Structures are given as C-alpha cells and as structure tokens.
C-alpha cells in the first residue's frame, strides 16, 4: 500500500469540526499545505474545502487511518487561501458564536468557486495560445507571416489584459492632495500619533469638516509605503460621490466591492488585489476579500447600523470585524463619524481607542438653524395642510424662490403605511407577519397592499375584508408626501428616493446626480436622503412626522433618532450659506429635539445615553447575545423557547442575566413565530468562556430536541 498523508479540511458548512482526508503524495507535484483547496466528499456531496492542517497524522491514528477517505482531487486552479484569511474566519466564528465554515462560505460564496475556475481556465487557454504563437513566430520563414503572428499574439495579450486593466502602482507618482487646514492638520498628526502606538483612532468630526480629506491622505501615505487600503462604507449605493472623489486621486488602484455584485465581479476584485497595490472601497463583505499587505482600514460612518449582518450567519458587525482584520495585519485603523456610536465612545473612555475631534467645518458654514414645529398645536389653529405645516410650506416657498433646494425626510415608504376600515376599525394585516399592510399606488393602477417584512403583495380593492366598509389611509408615507408636495408646490420639480423608487441602483444614482446638478428642487425620501451626500444647493432639510423615529421599546431608539437627525442636518448648508433644519413632531419637548436644538450639547447627550446604559447594565457595559427561535407552530415556539430559557438560566447561573423568552415587536414574519431570549454578560475575564457556555447549552438543547435548525444566535444584535 502506498503511504498516505493526512490533512484536515475546513468545509463551507455549519460544522463544528474539520474532517480529515488522505492523499497519496506521489499523485501531486508537491505536498498540500495550509490554504490549498481540495475537492472532498462529505455526506454524499462534493465540496471545495481549505486545508487547515497539513500534517494530521496524529489525528488520523486516533481515528484509525483506514477509516479516512481520500480527497477527490485538488482544486489547483483556485487561488490558495492565506493564513490571514483563515485566522480571521476563526476569530469571527469565535466572537459571533458560529463556525469557521460558515465564515468561509460567506467569504467564498457558493458558485464563486466555479466562476473562479472559469477565469482560471480562460487564463490557461490564453497562455497556451500565446505559447503556440511563440512557436509559430520562431518557426516562421517569411517575414510577413511572422509579422502576422506577432500581431495576433499582441491582440491575444491585449484581450487578456482587458481583464486586468489598471495595473499601475502609485509608486513614485506624485498625487496632489489639497492642503489641509490647521484644524485638519492637527487631527491628522494626532491620528498618526495614535497609529504609532497601535491603537484604533475614532475621528469625530461634524459633516463637512474634511474627514474624507483626511482618510484620502492617510490612504495615500499607506499606498506610498507599498501597503494596501480597505475603505469601508455602510452602503455602496450611497457612496457614488465618494467613489468619484477617491478615483480622482487613485485612478489605477481603486476597486469597488459590495455584497450585491456578481460573482464574476468579486472574483475580478479578488484577482486584482492579489497582484496590485490597491484601495478597496466596499461594504462589510469586502472585509473577506483575500487581503494582503493591508496597511490601513477606514470605517466611514462607523455608527451606521447597516454594518451589521442580520442573517445568515456569520451575523457579524463590519466595524468590529474590521478591527479584527486590522489586528491580524497589524494595520492602522480609523473609525469616523459625525455622530459616533456609543460603543466606540465607550471604547475611547476605556482607553481602547483614541478620540480625535475635528469640530470646524471646512467652508466655515455655521450650524444650520433648527425649528421644531408642534404639529398638534398647529392642527388646533388650522396651521396644517395635510402632512405639511403652513410654517414649513412658507419656508419651502422661500427657498424655492431663491433657487435653493429642499430635502424632506419621512421614515415610511408607501402611500399610506396603515389602512383602516371606516366602519369597523379593522386594519388589514399580512397573514404571514404580524404587521399592518401598507398601500402602494402605481400610476393608473389600482394599487397594492404590501408587507414590508416579507414582501407579500395583495391587490387593493379599497374594501374592508371584514365588513365590506371603506378603507381609508392612516398617515402618509413618502409617496403621499410626494403627491401633497406636487399640489403645494406646482412649479417645483420633485423626486422621491426610497427603496421603492430606487428599485435599481442605477435609477437611484440618477436621482442623486440630478439633485446634485440642481435639476430637482425637492427631494423626498426615507433615511436614504440623510446619507453622506454633498449637495451644495441644499439649504433646507425637513422631517415630517419625526415621531416615528422616537423610542418604541428599543432602548437605543432615541440615540439612533438623534444620530439620524444630526446626519440629516449635516446635509444642508454645507457651504457658506446658513441652512435651516425643520422638524415636525407632536412631541416637541422630547430630549432628542432639545439636543438637536443645541439646548444640550451633543457630547452631553451621548454621556446621558451612556449613563442610562450603565444604569441598566446594557451594552456597551455588558455584552448581549440574542437567542432567536423561529417556528411555524406557535405553541411549539412558545414551549421550546420556555424550556431553552430555563436551561440557559440554569446553566449560565450568575455568569449572565437571562431575559425572556419574550416576543419581539413584530413576532411573526414570513409565517414563522419568533421568540427571543436575551443573555446579558458582564464584560469581564469570564466573557469568552461564558459565551461558549451559552453556545454549548444551545447546541446540546438543539441536538437533544432535534431543534437546531430553529435556533440562531446573534451576538451584539442591533
Ligand atoms: P466630511 O467627510 O467630514 O463630511 P469632506 O471631506 O467631505 O468632509 O469635506 C467637505 C467639503 O470640503 C468637501 O467638498 C471637501 O472637498 C472640502 N474640503 C475639506 N477639506 C478641504 C481642504 N483641506 N482643501 C480643500 N477642500 C477641502
Ligand atoms: Zn408579511
């Protein structure tokens, strides 16, 4: 019998262990090493796994060598995975209580493997063809034949290179960057100091203060040193302007990467960064590209909740994972925001991060004025026209008359978020989710009822299904606001930006471009309109029904409302003229508005929020893990969550505070009932082992009751 070697292989599955396989060394040109990809059979299916242990003979002896299956083959056409990548997967799995296999699968999504192979095969074919032409050129007797072959060879190479354009490094080339202001230079040198002691920097700077200029400068420094840059943003669709700005500085090194892109595109980006100096601008999934020589990680708008992946596992937060990634490469890392997350502020207090502040706007624009309008009082004195107060209408008219632009935020898409029967008071709900259906109108069509949770769509008849009465809209969504605005401001050009209107990213980019070019006067939308755009003509921003942003059960709602409002306010008056920020609410005395009005300074507001969190033992003073149970059968969801809750309370003892099971605000989605159990862990030395204990209890429970498929764990839920 031929001697075999044994390897351990990581599979793209939710497996807690990594199986062993054998191979005959003389069947391969060189022995397999860590990171090589191999084809193996597992549970009757073939997978491409990653070698994680190159000599597993000890383990093989324990199991019995004869029991170990051979690999089916190598996947030598696929790029090797780096040790850094495997290291990151393990860290993410440990922190987020999932398996490295699940992270591997997220990093190399199914199907990608084949794409990669096709590309590899194309490359192979091309080099063979070039080699054949080389031969022909060498053998050619006549000059014109030779010239033809040479031309052909060049054409083939050109074609091949089309794939990999932009291969030039910035090495040596001077990039001209704008000169930093005094305030910016100070922040910049402070950041450099922070980097030199190996800490993450948190850059807290008002919108327009030049954070992006500083990031670009840091990126240029990093590339000049021969290292690479990862620049993370919460959502790619909203970063078109940023992309253009970065491309202007690094035309040959920029690649954009986000989770919605095609596998071919992701493979192309991966191929590029394996070979060239790079700056990748991307969303959280860009963390899992095969990075190399990473010198700098930028996390822009670090407080944004879109950094968190809800489902499927790994349910990771891009901000935290970026810190892990930077740790692996010993890269510098900077988090930036106009309204930093409490988690990051806490980390500064604890000395883990260093805070760098930049409080001056580049264009020296003063803070915009804030006007809070009490809609109840206005309604009483006939000061409201539909969703708009007469005061706001006046402001809008004034701005339009001056040729300036207006943005209106309404945090509910649809025509009407809720419908109610005039006769019996019934509210049509989604049969699969416990939420009201919203009415969406389409020009010339009868309209549709849509569930915003599962996407279910029903025809709209206007008739109550309970009693046959007439359904009337309750409240106004973006669509209706758009309609009202069209009536109120007939001369203005109006557009809407929400996930209905956006539909395709291209349409959305079109709206943003038109607004930036001044072709649109009034832009109405959901929180998308508050994101990082720079519109110089925008001088009035207004929130309609701001109440929907405020606290509803979630202990973080208020601070999030404040962050969104501050972000939105930052959109207007970015240049020298002073902007106006109008908020329409029925709760004008709410502390959130006090803070926006400047009656409480933003630092104080965060301190207050932090103090509240501390008093209740909420994060960041503790760590939360949510145990989520889902079941089509309500009684079983109830019973299972109760017994699991009891087991967790028992097994964790005083290592955690176990809350629940309880029903979330929306407790039925897509036909499945949802129950939550929340574990609050103190942040101390035992945290890791306590989290592990929770995982073990849940796994044991899932195994014994054959219920694993119904349970998910969410670490640091948002
Ligand atoms: P932030 O990222 O903090 O919102 P930006 O970097 O986008 O701020 O800066 C706001 C505006 O000011 C941009 O148009 C930017 O080009 C300009 N700006 C900022 N700093 C400078 C500078 N030092 N020189 C020239 N323009 C600058
Ligand atoms: Zn639904």
XYZ file of C-alpha atoms and ligand atoms in Angstrom:
746
model
C 0.000 0.000 0.000
C 1.209 3.472 -0.860
C 1.968 5.740 2.054
C -0.672 8.380 2.571
C -0.554 11.802 4.055
C -3.344 13.182 6.172
C -4.767 16.655 6.145
C -7.523 18.478 7.977
C -10.006 20.302 5.794
C -12.383 23.177 6.515
C -15.709 22.813 4.710
C -18.156 25.608 3.812
C -20.728 24.220 6.247
C -22.078 24.836 9.728
C -19.827 22.104 11.067
C -18.142 22.385 14.428
C -15.224 20.187 13.440
C -12.960 19.865 10.452
C -12.796 16.380 8.942
C -9.585 14.602 7.930
C -8.771 13.296 4.486
C -5.872 11.447 2.991
C -3.970 11.727 -0.249
C -1.117 9.967 -1.932
C 1.799 12.397 -2.052
C 3.227 10.955 -5.253
C -0.001 11.804 -7.077
C 0.696 15.504 -6.663
C 3.531 17.724 -7.832
C 4.079 18.970 -4.286
C 2.581 18.166 -0.915
C -0.535 20.067 0.150
C -0.056 22.930 2.536
C -2.302 25.186 4.594
C -4.642 27.201 2.409
C -4.671 24.812 -0.556
C -8.108 23.989 -1.797
C -9.186 20.402 -2.259
C -12.267 18.609 -3.512
C -13.666 16.270 -0.933
C -16.787 14.288 -0.328
C -18.838 14.920 2.747
C -22.286 13.475 3.464
C -22.630 12.324 -0.117
C -21.834 15.713 -1.643
C -18.716 17.233 -3.063
C -17.290 20.398 -1.570
C -14.247 22.520 -2.111
C -12.546 22.696 1.257
C -9.494 24.505 2.561
C -6.540 22.670 4.078
C -6.126 23.909 7.646
C -3.686 21.319 8.991
C -1.078 19.960 6.615
C 0.055 17.062 8.753
C -2.824 15.480 10.611
C -1.289 12.023 11.005
C -1.707 12.077 14.765
C -5.426 12.701 14.476
C -5.569 10.042 11.775
C -4.037 7.480 14.116
C -6.593 8.306 16.728
C -9.479 7.767 14.330
C -7.853 4.869 12.531
C -6.062 5.562 9.275
C -8.086 3.033 7.306
C -11.323 4.872 8.071
C -10.194 8.101 6.473
C -11.412 8.885 2.982
C -9.059 10.160 0.320
C -9.567 13.549 -1.239
C -11.183 13.500 -4.661
C -8.662 15.872 -6.053
C -7.091 19.231 -5.662
C -8.589 22.433 -6.884
C -5.245 23.757 -8.005
C -6.861 26.193 -10.368
C -8.264 28.029 -7.381
C -6.130 30.524 -5.553
C -4.706 29.452 -2.276
C -6.338 30.937 0.801
C -3.972 32.902 3.020
C -3.246 32.163 6.660
C -4.578 35.612 7.478
C -7.916 34.757 5.923
C -8.199 31.526 7.878
C -7.146 33.355 11.034
C -9.863 35.959 10.507
C -12.505 33.281 9.931
C -11.596 31.621 13.193
C -11.735 34.871 15.124
C -15.072 35.856 13.614
C -16.504 32.419 14.366
C -15.328 32.518 17.947
C -16.694 36.001 18.559
C -20.010 35.595 16.770
C -20.627 32.049 18.005
C -20.797 30.479 14.588
C -18.436 28.118 12.776
C -15.367 28.967 10.669
C -17.063 27.029 7.875
C -19.942 29.500 7.849
C -17.487 32.366 7.562
C -15.568 30.577 4.799
C -18.847 30.207 2.948
C -19.587 33.913 3.330
C -16.108 34.807 2.112
C -16.262 32.447 -0.857
C -19.977 32.263 -1.630
C -21.221 29.116 -3.305
C -20.822 29.290 -7.028
C -17.898 31.610 -6.759
C -15.594 28.660 -6.890
C -16.834 27.758 -10.364
C -16.544 31.342 -11.567
C -13.017 31.469 -10.368
C -12.307 28.246 -12.200
C -13.708 29.512 -15.460
C -11.459 32.538 -15.204
C -8.504 30.355 -14.414
C -9.269 28.152 -17.391
C -9.531 31.165 -19.671
C -6.162 32.353 -18.424
C -4.699 28.928 -19.086
C -6.126 28.833 -22.595
C -4.690 32.222 -23.327
C -1.200 31.314 -22.193
C -1.327 28.119 -24.265
C -2.375 30.116 -27.271
C 0.422 32.600 -26.744
C 2.916 29.737 -26.387
C 1.687 28.223 -29.681
C 2.046 31.579 -31.398
C 5.548 31.949 -29.962
C 6.459 28.655 -31.549
C 4.988 29.714 -34.861
C 6.821 33.004 -34.738
C 10.085 31.210 -34.105
C 9.465 28.808 -36.979
C 8.033 31.280 -39.464
C 10.178 31.566 -42.580
C 8.532 34.528 -44.244
C 8.646 37.939 -42.682
C 5.010 38.758 -43.432
C 3.788 35.506 -41.856
C 5.917 36.256 -38.860
C 4.529 39.760 -38.617
C 1.002 38.370 -38.785
C 1.698 36.001 -35.910
C 3.263 38.755 -33.869
C 0.241 40.923 -34.435
C -2.055 38.071 -33.478
C -0.031 37.461 -30.342
C -0.330 41.097 -29.344
C -4.057 41.036 -29.911
C -4.478 37.993 -27.682
C -2.432 39.604 -24.946
C -4.382 42.830 -25.220
C -7.624 40.928 -24.865
C -6.330 39.099 -21.838
C -5.196 42.303 -20.260
C -8.577 43.898 -20.649
C -9.499 41.723 -17.749
C -6.865 43.224 -15.593
C -6.694 46.837 -16.568
C -5.350 49.457 -14.214
C -2.328 47.588 -13.132
C -0.153 50.539 -12.323
C 1.029 51.195 -8.847
C 1.219 54.669 -7.469
C 4.843 54.007 -6.587
C 6.850 57.114 -7.279
C 3.982 59.021 -8.846
C 3.111 62.237 -7.108
C -0.520 62.628 -6.189
C -1.538 66.160 -5.437
C -3.809 66.458 -2.464
C -5.423 69.630 -1.191
C -3.592 71.335 1.608
C -5.074 70.587 4.995
C -6.425 73.376 7.159
C -4.876 73.932 10.572
C -7.628 72.040 12.321
C -7.313 69.190 9.839
C -3.516 69.024 10.108
C -3.811 68.853 13.855
C -6.281 65.985 13.643
C -4.113 64.293 11.030
C -0.971 64.400 13.146
C -2.897 63.268 16.173
C -4.186 60.282 14.186
C -0.624 59.447 13.139
C 0.400 59.517 16.785
C -2.446 57.214 17.698
C -1.442 54.824 14.910
C 2.133 54.825 16.121
C 1.037 53.348 19.430
C -1.077 50.747 17.649
C -4.495 51.977 18.692
C -7.622 52.461 16.601
C -8.463 56.143 16.126
C -12.027 57.401 16.368
C -12.405 60.556 14.301
C -15.400 62.525 15.480
C -15.957 65.340 13.038
C -19.017 67.287 12.020
C -20.235 66.811 8.492
C -18.168 68.906 6.138
C -15.167 69.096 8.442
C -12.991 67.200 5.990
C -12.929 63.701 7.420
C -12.873 62.314 3.910
C -9.908 64.523 3.008
C -8.065 63.065 5.968
C -8.935 59.486 5.014
C -7.693 60.106 1.492
C -4.430 61.496 2.793
C -3.933 58.532 5.116
C -4.686 56.212 2.203
C -2.098 57.970 0.053
C 0.509 57.611 2.821
C -0.269 53.917 3.083
C -0.053 53.229 -0.646
C 3.157 55.218 -0.877
C 4.659 52.857 1.676
C 3.670 49.923 -0.501
C 0.786 48.810 1.669
C -2.870 48.466 0.777
C -6.070 50.085 1.968
C -9.572 48.916 2.797
C -12.129 51.736 2.925
C -15.445 50.566 4.344
C -18.777 52.308 3.908
C -22.178 51.172 5.203
C -23.925 51.093 1.816
C -22.390 51.227 -1.608
C -25.362 52.688 -3.461
C -24.970 55.865 -1.489
C -21.269 56.310 -1.997
C -21.104 57.199 -5.667
C -19.831 60.693 -4.922
C -17.204 59.295 -2.624
C -16.122 56.806 -5.254
C -15.554 59.603 -7.741
C -13.538 61.535 -5.209
C -11.285 58.596 -4.461
C -10.941 57.655 -8.108
C -9.747 61.141 -8.899
C -6.805 60.586 -6.567
C -6.093 56.886 -7.151
C -7.381 56.194 -10.661
C -5.398 52.982 -11.073
C -5.745 51.456 -7.669
C -9.387 51.764 -6.736
C -11.720 48.784 -6.784
C -15.274 48.835 -5.539
C -16.727 45.785 -3.832
C -20.082 45.105 -2.246
C -22.279 42.138 -1.474
C -24.808 42.734 -4.245
C -22.258 42.379 -7.019
C -21.878 39.419 -9.332
C -19.553 36.601 -8.514
C -17.522 37.405 -11.578
C -17.018 40.942 -10.272
C -15.971 39.733 -6.849
C -13.540 37.330 -8.424
C -12.139 40.113 -10.550
C -11.612 42.294 -7.480
C -10.001 39.379 -5.653
C -7.705 38.805 -8.620
C -6.749 42.463 -8.771
C -5.883 42.787 -5.115
C -3.742 39.665 -5.225
C -1.443 41.362 -7.694
C -1.626 45.145 -7.470
C -1.378 47.932 -4.948
C -4.985 48.591 -4.047
C -7.577 50.621 -2.266
C -10.844 48.745 -1.980
C -13.956 50.788 -1.325
C -16.582 48.405 -0.104
C -19.291 47.309 2.245
C -18.729 44.850 5.067
C -18.323 41.839 2.771
C -15.141 43.434 1.391
C -13.524 42.508 4.711
C -13.424 38.919 3.469
C -11.542 39.588 0.256
C -8.103 37.947 0.103
C -6.318 40.955 1.553
C -2.584 41.242 1.530
C -0.153 43.793 2.951
C -3.022 45.645 4.453
C -1.730 48.869 5.968
C -4.879 50.856 6.662
C -8.540 50.171 7.332
C -11.036 53.043 7.245
C -14.520 52.585 8.675
C -16.581 55.532 7.478
C -19.879 56.403 9.227
C -18.941 53.853 11.837
C -22.178 54.286 13.783
C -24.315 53.074 10.879
C -26.402 50.008 11.645
C -26.010 48.688 8.127
C -22.596 47.413 9.167
C -24.334 44.593 10.959
C -25.305 41.464 9.068
C -28.600 40.172 10.397
C -28.849 36.953 8.564
C -27.491 34.422 7.702
C -24.520 33.542 9.912
C -21.955 34.930 10.383
C -24.060 37.697 11.952
C -21.071 39.962 12.146
C -20.628 43.667 12.545
C -18.334 45.128 9.923
C -16.922 47.634 12.386
C -15.815 45.001 14.905
C -14.639 42.628 12.214
C -12.610 45.385 10.607
C -10.817 45.795 13.917
C -10.047 42.069 13.950
C -8.787 42.264 10.361
C -6.562 45.231 11.153
C -5.246 43.318 14.163
C -4.254 40.361 12.013
C -2.295 42.571 9.616
C -1.132 44.992 12.306
C -2.711 47.621 10.085
C -3.745 51.100 11.173
C -7.453 51.557 11.650
C -9.560 54.662 11.753
C -13.273 54.844 12.523
C -15.031 58.046 11.614
C -18.411 59.620 12.175
C -20.208 62.866 12.807
C -22.164 61.035 15.496
C -20.024 58.187 16.839
C -21.647 55.090 18.229
C -21.849 54.751 21.983
C -19.809 51.569 21.674
C -16.913 53.487 20.160
C -17.191 56.374 22.615
C -17.130 53.842 25.394
C -14.034 52.263 23.886
C -12.395 55.672 23.965
C -13.283 56.140 27.611
C -11.901 52.707 28.346
C -8.662 53.630 26.594
C -9.025 51.020 23.884
C -9.498 53.653 21.141
C -8.235 57.209 20.978
C -10.648 60.009 20.226
C -9.662 62.656 17.691
C -12.014 65.580 17.226
C -12.487 67.832 14.264
C -15.131 70.382 15.037
C -14.637 73.030 12.377
C -16.372 72.875 9.020
C -14.139 73.422 6.023
C -16.404 76.044 4.465
C -16.925 77.618 7.861
C -20.641 77.307 7.470
C -22.406 77.994 10.712
C -24.606 75.273 12.137
C -27.969 75.396 10.478
C -30.867 76.887 12.396
C -33.309 74.427 13.875
C -37.044 74.933 14.038
C -39.188 72.387 15.806
C -42.844 72.621 14.815
C -45.512 71.235 17.117
C -48.000 69.579 14.781
C -50.722 69.174 17.409
C -50.687 72.862 18.265
C -50.609 73.745 14.576
C -53.533 71.499 13.768
C -55.566 73.162 16.504
C -55.104 76.562 14.945
C -55.634 75.335 11.407
C -51.917 75.528 10.696
C -51.665 72.205 8.896
C -52.359 71.371 5.255
C -52.285 67.594 5.098
C -48.863 66.495 6.282
C -47.264 69.933 5.924
C -47.484 72.776 8.414
C -48.131 76.213 6.954
C -44.856 77.314 8.528
C -42.915 74.659 6.667
C -44.761 75.453 3.444
C -43.668 79.075 3.875
C -40.026 78.088 4.378
C -40.052 75.822 1.354
C -41.560 78.509 -0.875
C -38.963 80.981 0.304
C -36.078 78.631 -0.513
C -37.512 77.678 -3.873
C -37.940 81.350 -4.749
C -34.204 81.811 -4.118
C -33.410 78.895 -6.397
C -32.285 76.729 -3.487
C -33.086 73.088 -2.869
C -35.099 71.225 -0.253
C -34.891 67.675 1.098
C -37.721 66.089 3.057
C -37.340 63.016 5.194
C -40.223 60.730 6.027
C -39.215 57.453 7.543
C -42.045 55.387 5.991
C -42.160 54.446 2.386
C -45.510 53.667 0.661
C -48.522 55.861 0.075
C -50.087 55.021 3.417
C -48.253 52.911 5.998
C -51.547 51.725 7.509
C -55.133 51.437 6.291
C -58.163 51.295 8.496
C -61.815 50.498 7.874
C -64.120 53.483 8.399
C -66.927 51.213 9.581
C -65.425 48.560 11.836
C -61.956 49.919 12.539
C -60.211 46.805 11.222
C -56.621 47.189 9.986
C -55.607 44.843 7.153
C -52.556 42.860 8.211
C -50.181 40.490 6.497
C -51.397 36.923 7.028
C -47.815 35.735 7.398
C -46.426 38.523 9.566
C -47.968 40.394 12.401
C -47.774 43.810 10.758
C -50.135 46.204 9.006
C -50.024 46.188 5.219
C -49.083 49.442 3.537
C -50.734 50.851 0.480
C -48.531 51.465 -2.536
C -50.004 53.245 -5.511
C -48.840 52.976 -9.031
C -49.886 55.485 -11.628
C -53.080 54.431 -13.396
C -53.229 51.130 -11.487
C -55.496 50.149 -8.603
C -52.625 49.993 -6.111
C -51.256 47.217 -3.975
C -51.057 46.222 -0.344
C -47.514 45.331 0.590
C -45.978 43.726 3.652
C -42.699 45.473 4.464
C -41.436 42.445 6.350
C -41.882 39.560 3.945
C -42.678 41.421 0.750
C -46.060 39.796 0.293
C -48.221 41.740 -2.178
C -52.028 41.779 -2.388
C -54.316 43.559 -4.800
C -56.011 46.563 -3.257
C -59.753 46.894 -3.592
C -60.367 49.661 -1.060
C -62.899 47.414 0.664
C -62.556 46.065 4.197
C -62.250 42.276 4.095
C -64.041 42.055 7.463
C -67.180 44.065 6.894
C -67.129 45.453 3.369
C -66.681 49.019 4.625
C -64.390 51.563 3.026
C -60.661 51.517 3.832
C -59.011 54.877 4.464
C -55.308 55.669 4.715
C -53.904 56.385 8.165
C -50.866 58.601 7.997
C -48.812 59.427 4.969
C -45.798 57.648 3.549
C -43.237 59.091 1.146
C -45.470 58.505 -1.857
C -48.298 60.537 -0.417
C -45.944 63.274 0.758
C -44.695 63.453 -2.813
C -48.274 63.821 -4.043
C -49.048 66.527 -1.485
C -45.860 68.378 -2.345
C -46.744 68.318 -6.027
C -50.022 70.068 -5.200
C -48.469 72.558 -2.799
C -45.509 73.494 -5.000
C -46.778 73.150 -8.549
C -43.800 74.850 -10.184
C -41.165 72.709 -8.481
C -39.517 69.619 -9.850
C -39.948 66.848 -7.280
C -38.399 63.397 -6.940
C -38.640 60.579 -4.462
C -35.823 58.444 -3.106
C -36.736 55.316 -1.180
C -36.265 51.634 -1.765
C -39.445 51.557 -3.892
C -38.397 54.361 -6.174
C -34.758 53.344 -6.141
C -35.526 49.855 -7.388
C -32.337 49.601 -9.296
C -29.158 51.215 -8.071
C -28.831 52.972 -11.406
C -32.133 54.802 -11.062
C -31.140 55.865 -7.593
C -27.772 57.124 -8.774
C -29.652 59.039 -11.471
C -31.845 60.805 -8.932
C -28.866 61.710 -6.812
C -26.979 63.043 -9.820
C -29.937 65.137 -10.913
C -30.385 66.550 -7.452
C -26.690 67.374 -7.237
C -26.919 69.079 -10.640
C -29.847 71.179 -9.461
C -32.366 69.593 -11.821
C -34.560 68.562 -8.909
C -35.870 71.155 -6.446
C -37.416 68.960 -3.788
C -36.165 65.507 -2.884
C -38.456 63.392 -0.707
C -37.375 60.127 0.800
C -36.671 57.773 3.654
C -33.418 57.868 5.616
C -31.602 57.392 2.332
C -31.814 61.156 1.855
C -29.872 61.660 5.073
C -26.832 59.692 3.951
C -23.487 61.114 3.002
C -24.274 63.233 0.001
C -22.805 66.614 -0.652
C -25.343 68.884 -2.334
C -24.186 72.444 -2.490
C -27.614 73.922 -3.339
C -29.431 72.259 -0.475
C -30.360 74.803 2.155
C -33.488 73.419 3.814
C -33.992 69.940 5.210
C -37.237 68.956 6.913
C -38.510 65.914 8.765
C -42.192 65.117 8.555
C -43.771 63.018 11.337
C -40.498 62.824 13.167
C -42.305 60.942 15.965
C -41.910 57.698 14.093
C -38.178 57.907 14.820
C -38.520 58.108 18.577
C -38.400 55.421 21.234
C -40.560 52.389 20.647
C -39.485 49.703 23.038
C -35.870 49.641 21.911
C -33.504 51.202 24.404
C -31.431 52.554 21.527
C -34.205 54.247 19.557
C -33.613 57.731 20.942
C -29.907 57.861 20.352
C -30.487 56.491 16.873
C -33.086 59.149 16.202
C -30.569 61.740 17.298
C -27.877 60.280 15.039
C -30.194 60.249 12.059
C -31.376 63.792 12.703
C -27.811 65.057 13.084
C -26.798 63.265 9.942
C -29.704 64.752 8.030
C -28.994 68.194 9.333
C -25.433 67.817 8.078
C -26.783 67.653 4.517
C -27.770 71.267 4.374
C -25.772 74.443 4.460
C -22.526 72.628 3.747
C -21.154 75.669 2.001
C -21.066 79.138 3.438
C -24.777 79.997 3.489
C -26.669 79.056 6.576
C -29.145 76.215 6.323
C -32.440 75.576 8.036
C -33.496 72.332 9.647
C -37.221 71.905 10.305
C -38.662 69.119 12.423
C -42.402 68.473 12.558
C -43.413 66.493 15.621
C -46.202 66.034 18.097
C -43.654 65.728 20.936
C -41.668 68.967 20.670
C -40.338 68.670 24.225
C -38.613 65.362 23.686
C -34.945 65.461 24.832
C -33.798 64.359 21.387
C -35.047 67.651 19.927
C -33.523 69.606 22.792
C -30.203 68.169 21.865
C -30.687 68.922 18.158
C -31.649 72.493 19.049
C -28.400 72.852 20.894
C -30.057 73.196 24.281
C -27.982 70.209 25.212
C -24.583 69.728 23.628
C -24.033 66.537 21.669
C -21.263 65.352 23.961
C -23.612 65.700 26.922
C -26.316 63.816 25.073
C -24.022 60.837 24.499
C -22.930 60.993 28.108
C -26.558 60.832 29.153
C -27.181 57.887 26.885
C -24.095 56.126 28.198
C -25.140 56.769 31.785
C -28.535 55.237 31.072
C -26.957 52.199 29.528
C -24.704 51.815 32.510
C -27.577 52.089 34.960
C -29.464 49.315 33.193
C -26.407 47.205 32.512
C -26.926 47.412 28.770
C -24.156 47.348 26.189
C -21.508 48.630 25.935
C -21.356 47.932 29.675
C -22.332 44.355 29.002
C -22.443 42.100 26.014
C -25.726 40.880 24.581
C -26.349 37.620 22.820
C -29.805 37.064 21.415
C -31.063 33.528 21.055
C -33.667 33.579 18.309
C -36.222 30.783 17.918
C -38.426 30.505 14.860
C -41.221 28.044 14.293
C -44.280 27.788 12.071
C -46.122 26.322 15.012
C -46.913 28.931 17.602
C -47.359 26.551 20.524
C -44.076 24.826 19.791
C -42.225 28.151 19.514
C -43.678 29.027 22.888
C -42.854 25.713 24.573
C -39.374 25.346 23.118
C -38.343 28.873 23.952
C -39.567 28.373 27.530
C -37.563 25.237 28.079
C -34.472 26.666 26.431
C -34.833 29.811 28.536
C -35.000 27.701 31.672
C -31.964 25.661 30.668
C -29.961 28.774 29.923
C -30.910 30.359 33.220
C -29.810 27.205 34.967
C -26.625 26.514 33.052
C -25.359 30.090 32.975
C -26.188 30.709 36.628
C -24.691 34.002 37.700
C -22.481 34.257 34.633
C -25.242 36.045 32.739
C -28.591 37.660 33.162
C -31.100 35.748 31.061
C -34.167 37.677 29.938
C -37.181 36.090 28.292
C -38.343 34.311 26.323
C -40.333 37.213 25.004
C -41.993 38.162 21.746
C -40.301 40.822 19.691
C -42.289 43.811 18.497
C -43.048 42.012 15.255
C -43.383 38.450 16.424
C -44.385 36.706 13.249
C -42.517 37.080 9.998
C -42.888 35.049 6.840
C -45.255 32.665 8.577
C -42.828 31.915 11.389
C -43.379 32.830 15.012
C -40.390 34.408 16.654
C -39.312 34.245 20.267
C -36.251 35.836 21.767
C -34.112 35.028 24.744
C -31.574 37.659 25.639
C -28.435 36.970 27.620
C -26.551 39.899 29.132
C -22.961 39.082 30.013
C -20.806 41.234 32.232
C -17.664 42.402 30.447
C -15.001 40.676 32.416
C -12.384 37.983 32.086
C -15.026 35.262 32.007
C -16.840 36.699 28.981
C -15.355 34.342 26.412
C -15.989 31.207 28.397
C -19.495 32.350 29.340
C -20.384 32.918 25.704
C -19.039 29.487 24.927
C -21.145 28.025 27.727
C -24.220 29.594 26.171
C -23.305 28.143 22.800
C -22.834 24.695 24.303
C -26.165 24.774 26.092
C -27.934 25.853 22.926
C -26.203 23.165 20.876
C -26.996 20.481 23.389
C -30.615 21.570 23.505
C -30.832 21.703 19.720
C -29.272 18.270 19.402
C -31.389 16.545 22.030
C -34.647 18.058 20.842
C -33.754 17.919 17.147
C -34.399 21.613 17.059
C -31.064 23.073 15.887
C -32.471 24.356 12.619
C -34.893 26.601 14.511
C -32.342 28.374 16.672
C -29.968 31.164 15.726
C -27.519 33.146 17.840
C -26.958 36.832 17.361
C -24.005 38.406 19.155
C -24.171 42.204 19.630
C -27.561 42.463 17.933
C -28.515 45.856 16.529
P -16.661 65.151 5.762
O -16.129 63.861 5.198
O -16.193 65.409 7.162
O -18.140 65.336 5.599
P -15.390 66.310 3.457
O -14.043 65.696 3.462
O -16.399 65.751 2.520
O -15.981 66.334 4.926
O -15.220 67.867 3.218
C -16.315 68.730 2.949
C -16.033 69.550 1.730
O -14.935 70.414 1.975
C -15.651 68.737 0.518
O -16.198 69.334 -0.614
C -14.147 68.804 0.505
O -13.626 68.642 -0.783
C -13.884 70.174 1.057
N -12.630 70.218 1.782
C -12.403 69.745 3.026
N -11.143 69.955 3.401
C -10.531 70.586 2.382
C -9.210 71.072 2.170
N -8.275 70.946 3.116
N -8.941 71.671 0.994
C -9.899 71.794 0.044
N -11.167 71.356 0.189
C -11.486 70.746 1.342
Zn -45.590 39.608 5.632
